[in-house]
Coordinates of C-alpha atoms in Angstrom, one line a residue:
M1 CA -31.4 1.6 16.5
Y2 CA -28.5 4.2 16.5
H3 CA -27.8 7.2 14.6
E4 CA -24.1 8.2 13.0
H5 CA -22.4 10.9 15.1
P6 CA -23.8 14.2 14.8
L7 CA -20.5 15.4 13.1
R8 CA -21.9 13.7 10.1
I9 CA -24.5 16.3 9.5
L10 CA -21.7 18.7 8.3
R11 CA -20.5 15.9 5.9
Y12 CA -24.2 15.4 4.7
S13 CA -24.7 19.3 4.5
A14 CA -21.4 19.6 2.6
K15 CA -23.2 17.7 -0.4
N16 CA -25.2 20.9 -0.8
I17 CA -22.5 23.4 -0.6
W18 CA -23.3 24.6 -4.1
L19 CA -26.3 26.5 -2.6
L20 CA -23.7 28.9 -1.6
L21 CA -23.3 30.2 -5.0
F22 CA -26.7 32.3 -4.5
P23 CA -25.7 34.6 -1.8
L24 CA -22.3 34.7 -3.3
L25 CA -23.6 36.2 -6.6
R26 CA -25.9 38.2 -4.5
G27 CA -23.2 39.6 -2.5
I28 CA -21.1 40.5 -5.5
Q29 CA -23.6 42.3 -7.1
A30 CA -24.9 44.3 -3.7
F31 CA -21.7 45.0 -2.2
H32 CA -19.8 48.2 -2.6
F33 CA -17.4 50.0 -0.6
D34 CA -19.3 52.6 0.7
P35 CA -22.2 53.1 3.3
E36 CA -24.9 52.5 1.0
G37 CA -23.5 49.4 -0.4
I38 CA -22.8 47.9 3.1
Y39 CA -26.1 48.6 4.1
A40 CA -27.6 47.0 1.1
W41 CA -25.5 43.9 1.8
L42 CA -26.5 43.6 5.4
R43 CA -30.3 44.2 4.5
G44 CA -30.2 41.1 2.1
A45 CA -28.2 39.2 4.7
W46 CA -31.3 37.2 5.7
F47 CA -31.2 35.5 2.3
D48 CA -27.8 34.3 3.0
I49 CA -28.6 32.9 6.6
L50 CA -31.8 31.4 4.8
I51 CA -29.6 29.5 2.3
L52 CA -27.1 28.6 5.1
G53 CA -30.1 27.0 7.1
V54 CA -31.5 25.3 4.2
I55 CA -28.0 23.5 3.7
I56 CA -27.8 22.7 7.4
M57 CA -31.3 21.2 7.4
F58 CA -30.7 18.9 4.3
G59 CA -27.7 17.6 6.4
L60 CA -29.8 17.2 9.4
V61 CA -32.6 15.3 7.6
R62 CA -30.1 13.1 5.7
W63 CA -28.6 12.3 9.1
N64 CA -31.9 11.8 10.8
F65 CA -32.4 9.2 7.9
S66 CA -29.1 7.4 8.5
R67 CA -30.2 4.6 10.9
I68 CA -27.9 1.6 12.2
D69 CA -29.6 -1.5 13.7
I70 CA -27.7 -4.4 15.1
T71 CA -29.6 -7.8 14.9
E72 CA -28.5 -11.4 16.2
D73 CA -27.0 -12.0 12.7
S74 CA -26.1 -8.8 10.8
I75 CA -25.4 -4.9 11.0
V76 CA -27.8 -3.1 8.9
H77 CA -27.3 0.7 7.7
R78 CA -30.2 2.5 6.2
E79 CA -29.8 5.8 4.6
G80 CA -31.2 8.2 2.1
V81 CA -34.3 10.3 2.2
L82 CA -36.2 9.7 -1.2
L83 CA -34.0 6.8 -2.4
R84 CA -33.6 4.4 0.4
V85 CA -30.4 2.4 0.5
R86 CA -30.4 -0.5 2.7
T87 CA -27.0 -2.0 3.4
A88 CA -27.1 -5.5 5.5
I89 CA -23.7 -7.2 6.4
P90 CA -24.1 -10.7 7.9
I91 CA -22.0 -11.1 11.0
S92 CA -20.7 -14.4 10.2
S93 CA -19.5 -12.9 6.5
I94 CA -17.3 -10.0 8.3
S95 CA -13.5 -10.6 7.6
V96 CA -12.2 -7.6 9.5
A97 CA -13.9 -4.8 11.6
I98 CA -12.0 -1.7 12.2
A99 CA -12.2 1.0 14.9
E100 CA -10.3 4.2 14.1
Y101 CA -9.7 6.8 16.8
P102 CA -8.3 9.9 15.3
L103 CA -6.8 12.6 17.1
L104 CA -9.2 15.5 15.8
L105 CA -12.2 13.4 16.7
I106 CA -11.0 12.7 20.3
P107 CA -12.6 15.7 21.7
F108 CA -15.9 15.1 20.1
R109 CA -15.8 11.3 21.0
G110 CA -16.0 10.3 17.5
V111 CA -14.8 6.9 15.8
R112 CA -14.8 5.7 12.3
F113 CA -16.2 2.2 12.1
S114 CA -15.7 0.2 8.9
C115 CA -16.1 -3.3 8.1
D116 CA -15.5 -5.4 5.2
T117 CA -16.3 -9.1 3.5
R118 CA -15.1 -11.2 0.9
A119 CA -17.7 -9.9 -1.5
G120 CA -17.1 -7.1 -3.9
L121 CA -14.7 -5.8 -6.1
F122 CA -11.2 -4.9 -5.8
K123 CA -10.3 -3.1 -2.4
S124 CA -13.4 -1.2 -1.6
I125 CA -14.8 -1.3 1.9
D126 CA -18.1 -2.6 2.2
M127 CA -19.5 -0.3 5.1
K128 CA -18.2 2.9 6.7
L129 CA -19.6 4.9 9.6
L130 CA -18.7 7.8 11.6
V131 CA -20.4 6.9 15.2
T132 CA -19.8 7.8 18.8
R133 CA -17.6 5.7 21.1
K134 CA -20.9 4.0 22.6
V135 CA -21.8 2.8 19.2
A136 CA -18.7 1.7 18.0
A137 CA -18.0 -0.3 21.1
Q138 CA -21.4 -2.3 20.4
L139 CA -20.5 -2.6 16.5
M140 CA -17.0 -4.1 17.6
K141 CA -18.6 -6.6 20.0
C142 CA -20.5 -8.2 16.9
V143 CA -17.1 -9.6 15.8
P144 CA -16.0 -12.5 18.0
E145 CA -13.8 -11.6 20.6
V146 CA -10.3 -13.1 21.3
D147 CA -11.1 -15.9 24.0
R148 CA -8.4 -15.0 26.8
K149 CA -8.5 -18.4 28.1
K150 CA -7.4 -19.9 24.7
K151 CA -5.2 -16.9 23.7
L152 CA -2.2 -18.4 21.8
A153 CA 1.0 -17.9 24.2
D154 CA 4.5 -16.9 23.0
I155 CA 3.4 -14.3 20.2
P156 CA 6.3 -12.6 19.4
K157 CA 6.0 -9.1 20.5
A158 CA 6.9 -6.1 18.2
D159 CA 9.3 -3.7 20.2
I160 CA 10.5 -0.1 19.3
W161 CA 13.4 -1.6 17.1
S162 CA 11.1 -3.7 15.1
V163 CA 9.0 -0.7 14.4
L164 CA 11.9 1.3 13.7
L165 CA 13.6 -0.8 11.2
F166 CA 10.4 -1.7 9.6
S167 CA 9.7 2.2 9.1
V168 CA 13.0 2.6 7.5
F169 CA 12.8 -0.5 5.2
F170 CA 9.2 0.6 4.0
S171 CA 8.9 4.1 4.0
S172 CA 8.3 5.1 0.1
G173 CA 11.2 6.2 -1.9
F174 CA 13.8 4.8 0.4
S175 CA 16.1 4.2 -2.2
G176 CA 14.8 6.5 -5.1
A177 CA 14.8 9.8 -2.6
V178 CA 18.6 9.0 -2.2
Y179 CA 19.3 8.4 -5.9
I180 CA 17.6 11.3 -6.8
A181 CA 19.0 13.7 -4.3
A182 CA 22.4 12.2 -5.4
F183 CA 21.6 13.0 -8.7
F184 CA 20.7 16.5 -8.3
F185 CA 23.6 17.2 -5.9
K186 CA 25.9 16.1 -8.4
G187 CA 24.2 16.9 -11.5
G188 CA 23.8 20.3 -10.7
D189 CA 27.3 21.1 -10.8
I190 CA 27.6 19.0 -14.4
A191 CA 24.6 20.7 -15.5
Q192 CA 26.1 24.2 -15.0
D193 CA 29.4 23.1 -16.5
I194 CA 27.6 21.8 -19.8
I195 CA 25.5 24.8 -19.9
T196 CA 28.5 27.0 -19.5
R197 CA 30.5 25.5 -22.4
S198 CA 27.4 26.0 -24.5
L199 CA 26.8 29.6 -23.4
S200 CA 30.4 30.7 -23.5
R201 CA 30.2 31.3 -27.2
L202 CA 27.7 34.0 -26.6
T203 CA 28.5 37.9 -26.9
E204 CA 29.7 39.7 -24.0
T205 CA 26.5 41.6 -23.9
T206 CA 24.5 38.5 -22.7
S207 CA 27.4 37.2 -20.3
K208 CA 25.9 38.9 -17.3
L209 CA 22.3 37.0 -17.9
T210 CA 24.3 33.8 -18.6
F211 CA 26.2 34.2 -15.2
G212 CA 22.8 35.0 -13.3
V213 CA 21.1 31.9 -14.8
L214 CA 24.1 29.8 -14.0
Q215 CA 24.2 30.6 -10.3
K216 CA 20.7 29.3 -9.9
I217 CA 21.4 25.9 -11.5
P218 CA 23.4 24.1 -8.6
A219 CA 20.6 25.8 -5.9
T220 CA 17.9 24.8 -7.3
A221 CA 19.6 21.0 -8.1
I222 CA 20.4 21.2 -4.3
A223 CA 16.9 22.3 -3.2
V224 CA 15.0 19.6 -5.3
G225 CA 17.6 16.9 -3.7
I226 CA 16.8 18.1 -0.2
F227 CA 13.1 18.0 -1.0
F228 CA 13.1 14.3 -2.0
I229 CA 15.3 13.5 1.3
A230 CA 12.4 15.4 3.3
A231 CA 10.0 13.5 1.5
W232 CA 11.4 10.1 2.4
L233 CA 11.9 11.5 6.2
L234 CA 8.4 12.9 6.3
S235 CA 7.3 9.5 5.2
F236 CA 9.7 7.5 7.7
I237 CA 8.0 9.8 10.6
V238 CA 4.7 9.0 9.5
N239 CA 5.1 5.2 9.3
L240 CA 6.7 5.3 12.4
F241 CA 3.7 7.0 14.3
R242 CA 1.4 4.7 12.4
Y243 CA 2.9 1.3 13.3
S244 CA 4.1 2.3 17.0
R245 CA 2.5 0.6 19.5
F246 CA 1.7 -2.7 17.6
H247 CA 0.1 -5.2 19.6
V248 CA -1.1 -8.5 18.4
E249 CA -3.0 -11.2 20.3
S250 CA -5.0 -14.2 18.7
D251 CA -6.7 -17.3 19.3
S252 CA -7.3 -20.0 16.9
K253 CA -10.5 -18.1 15.5
S254 CA -9.8 -14.3 16.1
L255 CA -7.3 -11.9 15.9
N256 CA -6.9 -8.5 17.2
I257 CA -4.2 -6.0 15.9
G258 CA -3.8 -2.3 17.4
C259 CA -1.5 0.2 16.1
G260 CA -0.8 3.8 16.0
V261 CA -0.1 6.8 18.2
I262 CA -1.8 10.0 16.5
N263 CA -4.6 7.9 14.6
R264 CA -5.0 5.0 16.9
R265 CA -6.5 1.8 14.8
V266 CA -7.8 -1.4 16.4
Y267 CA -8.6 -4.5 13.9
K268 CA -10.5 -7.7 14.7
I269 CA -9.9 -10.4 12.2
T270 CA -11.7 -13.6 11.2
S271 CA -8.7 -16.1 11.1
D272 CA -10.8 -18.3 8.8
H273 CA -10.8 -15.1 6.3
I274 CA -7.3 -15.0 5.8
N275 CA -6.4 -16.1 2.1
F276 CA -2.8 -16.3 2.8
T277 CA 0.6 -15.0 4.6
D278 CA 3.4 -13.6 3.0
L279 CA 6.8 -13.1 4.4
R280 CA 8.5 -10.6 2.9
Q281 CA 12.0 -9.5 2.6
N282 CA 14.8 -7.2 0.6
L283 CA 18.1 -8.4 0.1
I284 CA 19.5 -7.0 3.4
M285 CA 16.8 -8.6 5.5
K286 CA 17.4 -11.9 3.8
L287 CA 21.2 -11.6 4.5
C288 CA 20.1 -10.8 8.1
G289 CA 17.8 -13.4 8.3
A290 CA 14.9 -11.0 9.2
V291 CA 11.3 -11.0 7.7
T292 CA 8.1 -8.8 7.8
V293 CA 5.0 -11.0 8.3
N294 CA 1.9 -9.6 6.2
I295 CA -1.4 -11.5 5.7
N296 CA -3.8 -11.3 2.9
C297 CA -7.4 -10.6 4.2
A298 CA -10.3 -8.5 2.9
G299 CA -10.3 -5.4 4.4
Y300 CA -7.0 -5.3 6.1
G301 CA -4.6 -2.8 4.5
A302 CA -7.3 -1.9 2.0
D303 CA -6.1 1.5 1.7
S304 CA -2.6 2.4 0.0
Q305 CA -1.6 4.1 3.2
H306 CA -1.4 0.8 5.5
L307 CA 0.5 -2.3 5.0
P308 CA -1.3 -5.5 6.2
V309 CA 1.3 -6.1 8.7
L310 CA 0.9 -9.0 11.1
M311 CA 4.3 -8.6 12.5
P312 CA 7.3 -5.9 11.6
I313 CA 10.6 -6.9 11.2
K314 CA 11.5 -10.0 13.2
R315 CA 14.4 -12.6 12.8
E316 CA 12.7 -15.4 10.9
R317 CA 14.1 -18.0 13.6
K318 CA 12.3 -16.0 16.6
L319 CA 9.0 -16.2 15.2
G320 CA 8.6 -19.5 16.9
R321 CA 5.7 -21.9 16.4
S322 CA 3.2 -19.7 18.3
L323 CA 1.7 -18.1 14.9
E324 CA 1.3 -21.6 13.0
P325 CA -2.5 -21.6 13.7
L326 CA -2.4 -18.3 11.6
G327 CA -0.7 -19.9 8.7
V328 CA 2.9 -18.7 9.7
V329 CA 5.2 -21.5 9.6
G330 CA 9.0 -21.5 9.1
G331 CA 11.8 -23.6 8.6
V332 CA 10.0 -25.3 5.7
K333 CA 12.4 -27.6 3.5
L334 CA 11.6 -26.8 -0.2
D335 CA 10.7 -29.8 -2.0
F336 CA 11.3 -28.6 -5.7
R337 CA 13.8 -26.0 -6.6
P338 CA 14.8 -24.5 -9.9
S339 CA 17.7 -26.1 -11.6
P340 CA 20.6 -24.2 -11.4
A341 CA 21.3 -24.1 -15.0
G342 CA 18.3 -22.3 -15.4
I343 CA 19.8 -18.9 -13.9
G344 CA 19.5 -17.4 -17.2
S345 CA 15.5 -17.2 -16.6
Y346 CA 16.3 -14.9 -13.7
I347 CA 19.4 -12.8 -14.4
F348 CA 19.2 -12.8 -18.4
W349 CA 17.5 -9.2 -18.5
P350 CA 19.1 -7.4 -15.5
V351 CA 22.7 -8.7 -17.0
A352 CA 21.7 -7.4 -20.4
A353 CA 20.9 -3.9 -18.8
A354 CA 23.7 -3.6 -16.6
L355 CA 25.9 -4.4 -19.7
A356 CA 24.0 -2.2 -21.9
I357 CA 24.0 1.0 -19.9
F358 CA 27.7 2.0 -20.3
P359 CA 27.9 1.3 -24.0
L360 CA 24.8 3.4 -24.5
S361 CA 26.4 6.1 -22.6
N362 CA 29.4 6.3 -24.7
L363 CA 27.6 6.1 -27.8
L364 CA 25.6 9.0 -26.6
S365 CA 28.9 10.9 -25.6
E366 CA 30.0 10.2 -29.3
F367 CA 27.2 11.9 -30.6
F368 CA 26.5 14.6 -28.2
P369 CA 30.0 15.2 -26.8
R370 CA 28.8 18.4 -24.5
W371 CA 26.7 16.0 -22.8
A372 CA 29.5 13.3 -22.1
E373 CA 29.8 13.9 -18.7
L374 CA 26.2 14.3 -17.6
S375 CA 25.6 11.0 -19.8
L376 CA 28.5 9.4 -17.7
F377 CA 26.9 10.2 -14.5
A378 CA 23.6 9.2 -15.4
A379 CA 25.0 5.9 -16.6
V380 CA 26.7 5.3 -12.8
M381 CA 23.6 6.2 -11.1
L382 CA 21.3 3.6 -13.4
E383 CA 24.1 1.0 -12.8
I384 CA 23.7 0.8 -9.2
P385 CA 20.2 -0.2 -9.1
T386 CA 20.7 -2.3 -12.1
V387 CA 23.7 -4.5 -10.3
W388 CA 21.4 -4.6 -7.1
L389 CA 18.9 -6.4 -9.1
V390 CA 21.3 -8.8 -10.5
A391 CA 22.4 -9.7 -7.0
V392 CA 18.5 -10.1 -5.9
K393 CA 17.7 -12.3 -8.9
T394 CA 21.0 -14.4 -8.5
T395 CA 20.0 -14.8 -4.9
A396 CA 16.6 -15.9 -5.9
T397 CA 17.7 -18.4 -8.4
F398 CA 19.0 -20.4 -5.2
T399 CA 16.4 -19.9 -2.8
S400 CA 13.1 -19.9 -4.7
G401 CA 11.2 -23.0 -4.8
V402 CA 8.0 -25.0 -3.9
S403 CA 6.8 -27.1 -1.0
I404 CA 3.6 -29.0 -0.5
Y405 CA 2.9 -30.5 2.9
D406 CA -0.6 -31.5 4.3
K407 CA -3.1 -29.1 3.1
K408 CA -0.2 -26.4 2.9
L409 CA 1.3 -24.7 -0.1
V410 CA 4.4 -22.9 0.6
I411 CA 6.1 -20.6 -2.5
R412 CA 9.6 -19.0 -2.2
C413 CA 9.8 -16.5 -5.1
S414 CA 10.8 -12.9 -5.6
H415 CA 9.1 -9.9 -7.4
W416 CA 11.4 -7.3 -8.6
T417 CA 13.7 -6.5 -5.4
A418 CA 11.5 -8.2 -3.0
F419 CA 11.5 -11.7 -1.8
H420 CA 8.2 -13.6 -0.7
T421 CA 7.6 -16.6 1.2
V422 CA 3.9 -17.2 0.6
I423 CA 1.9 -19.8 2.6
A424 CA -1.6 -20.8 1.6
D425 CA -4.1 -23.4 2.0
K426 CA -4.3 -25.4 -1.2
E427 CA -7.9 -24.8 -1.2
N428 CA -7.1 -21.3 -1.6
V429 CA -5.1 -21.9 -4.9
V430 CA -7.5 -20.8 -7.9
K431 CA -5.5 -21.3 -11.0
V432 CA -2.5 -22.9 -11.8
Q433 CA -0.3 -22.5 -15.2
I434 CA 2.9 -23.8 -16.7
Y435 CA 4.8 -21.7 -19.1
Q436 CA 7.3 -23.1 -21.5
S437 CA 9.3 -21.0 -23.8
F438 CA 11.1 -22.4 -26.9
L439 CA 14.6 -21.9 -25.2
Q440 CA 13.3 -24.0 -22.2
K441 CA 11.8 -27.0 -24.4
P442 CA 15.5 -28.5 -25.3
S443 CA 16.2 -28.5 -21.3
R444 CA 12.7 -29.5 -20.2
R445 CA 12.7 -26.4 -17.7
C446 CA 9.7 -24.2 -17.3
T447 CA 7.7 -21.6 -15.3
L448 CA 5.1 -22.2 -12.8
C449 CA 2.4 -19.6 -12.0
V450 CA 0.1 -19.7 -9.2
W451 CA -3.2 -17.6 -8.7
L452 CA -4.4 -17.6 -4.9
C453 CA -7.9 -16.0 -4.0
G454 CA -8.1 -12.7 -2.9
E455 CA -9.6 -8.9 -3.8
T456 CA -6.8 -8.3 -6.1
V457 CA -4.7 -10.5 -8.2
A458 CA -2.4 -12.5 -6.5
K459 CA 0.1 -14.1 -9.0
Y460 CA 3.4 -16.0 -7.8
R461 CA 5.9 -17.1 -10.4
V462 CA 8.5 -19.6 -9.9
R463 CA 11.1 -20.0 -12.7
A464 CA 13.5 -22.5 -14.1
L465 CA 11.6 -25.5 -12.5
R466 CA 12.0 -28.8 -14.1
L467 CA 8.9 -29.9 -16.3
R468 CA 8.5 -33.0 -14.3
D469 CA 8.6 -31.2 -11.0
A470 CA 6.2 -28.6 -12.0
A471 CA 3.8 -31.6 -13.3
K472 CA 4.0 -33.1 -9.7
I473 CA 3.0 -29.8 -8.2
V474 CA 0.3 -29.6 -10.4
E475 CA -1.0 -33.3 -9.4
L476 CA -0.3 -32.5 -5.5
L477 CA -2.5 -29.5 -5.7
E478 CA -5.0 -31.2 -7.6
H479 CA -5.5 -28.8 -10.3
D480 CA -5.8 -28.9 -14.0
V481 CA -2.8 -27.3 -15.6
R482 CA -2.9 -25.1 -19.0
H483 CA 0.5 -25.1 -21.0
K484 CA 1.4 -22.2 -22.9
N485 CA 4.1 -21.7 -25.2
E486 CA 6.0 -18.3 -25.1
K487 CA 8.7 -16.9 -27.0
N488 CA 11.3 -14.9 -25.8

């Protein structure tokens, strides 16, 4: 039997922090800035000490009743005083076990341990504990280790350039921060000109106030622009520290991943619990033949701060065959591709948006001439990502498709500006649907949607497939299909 780390006492005590309200009220009533007031406050200080002691005692009692048992087939955590809660997780059901070593806990030899299974809703972790290093080592031993004798050889290593490029492309707000910064850099001057013309009609008595206000507009705009660039830079630095020292080792049954500098994380993953793999790209990565390999597994990448990365950015042709036991395959020829004549299914809305931006801007300028310059600038800033989306969807038309071989399903598709190559076992397909709009009926084309199992919705869509090809895919997947008519 083990206890959690003694630091957990503070966490349990914090739940009764509301009791400090009583000494606070007493202090406000008794304390005055004079000798008598200070004496009265000190005379009743025993009450404050008593309340603080009660709070710590509550935490100590709860910590004492929080106990961890490791049996031959499960990890059991008991907690609660009056209302006892017992959480038991079978070792065979653990998908991911995580040991986290935050820099702040190193002096106290504290480790955050968590484990997750396929059970439960959404991305909630089934068990979270704060333990000592000794207890963490015992808990991590419960999950099968990678067999050194059967370890997969030639697994690509994530070097510093791989992590650096990954941090660049997947830091939040990479493109958005640049556009917003450009908008404020340029938009500040435009806004100043517009407001200058509008306020120039005011009387001379307000001209000084007008000048003072106008001088602040560009500086504020530039400050906001710098803020967004700094926000991306901070995200980049955090990701760089988060995924540095990335290390992967595996055999056919287990997978170990370690990453991080300031907050080191060690993952033990059961390979059989990986639902599917996802090779992600953006347009630049696709043109360069680079991919980042992600996996879908309960507990891995469960929080929004960490991506479920198996391999940071690598050339797809350099992945080799060593990751095939983990479901990563490359060079698969697509058996079913979208019809080139169905390109409209991919680019119709992006092209429509791209063509509509400048006419709408001109129309707005006619009704509001004073805003013409700002309207034009906003139109240019909107046109850039829209044209980029057109390029992405055009590329997706000729690179998307489906392949089925042995027991594997491979789907190449796009979602917004990202490209996905999803590889899953056929048994992990939970639902298949064929959508056909009335515009697709004459050409006998359709949209195929595939749902894969996981803690959250995993839906992948391939448009403009021939109807006979979609029916063949459903037959190969041995699934029933639902036909659904839609109107555009």
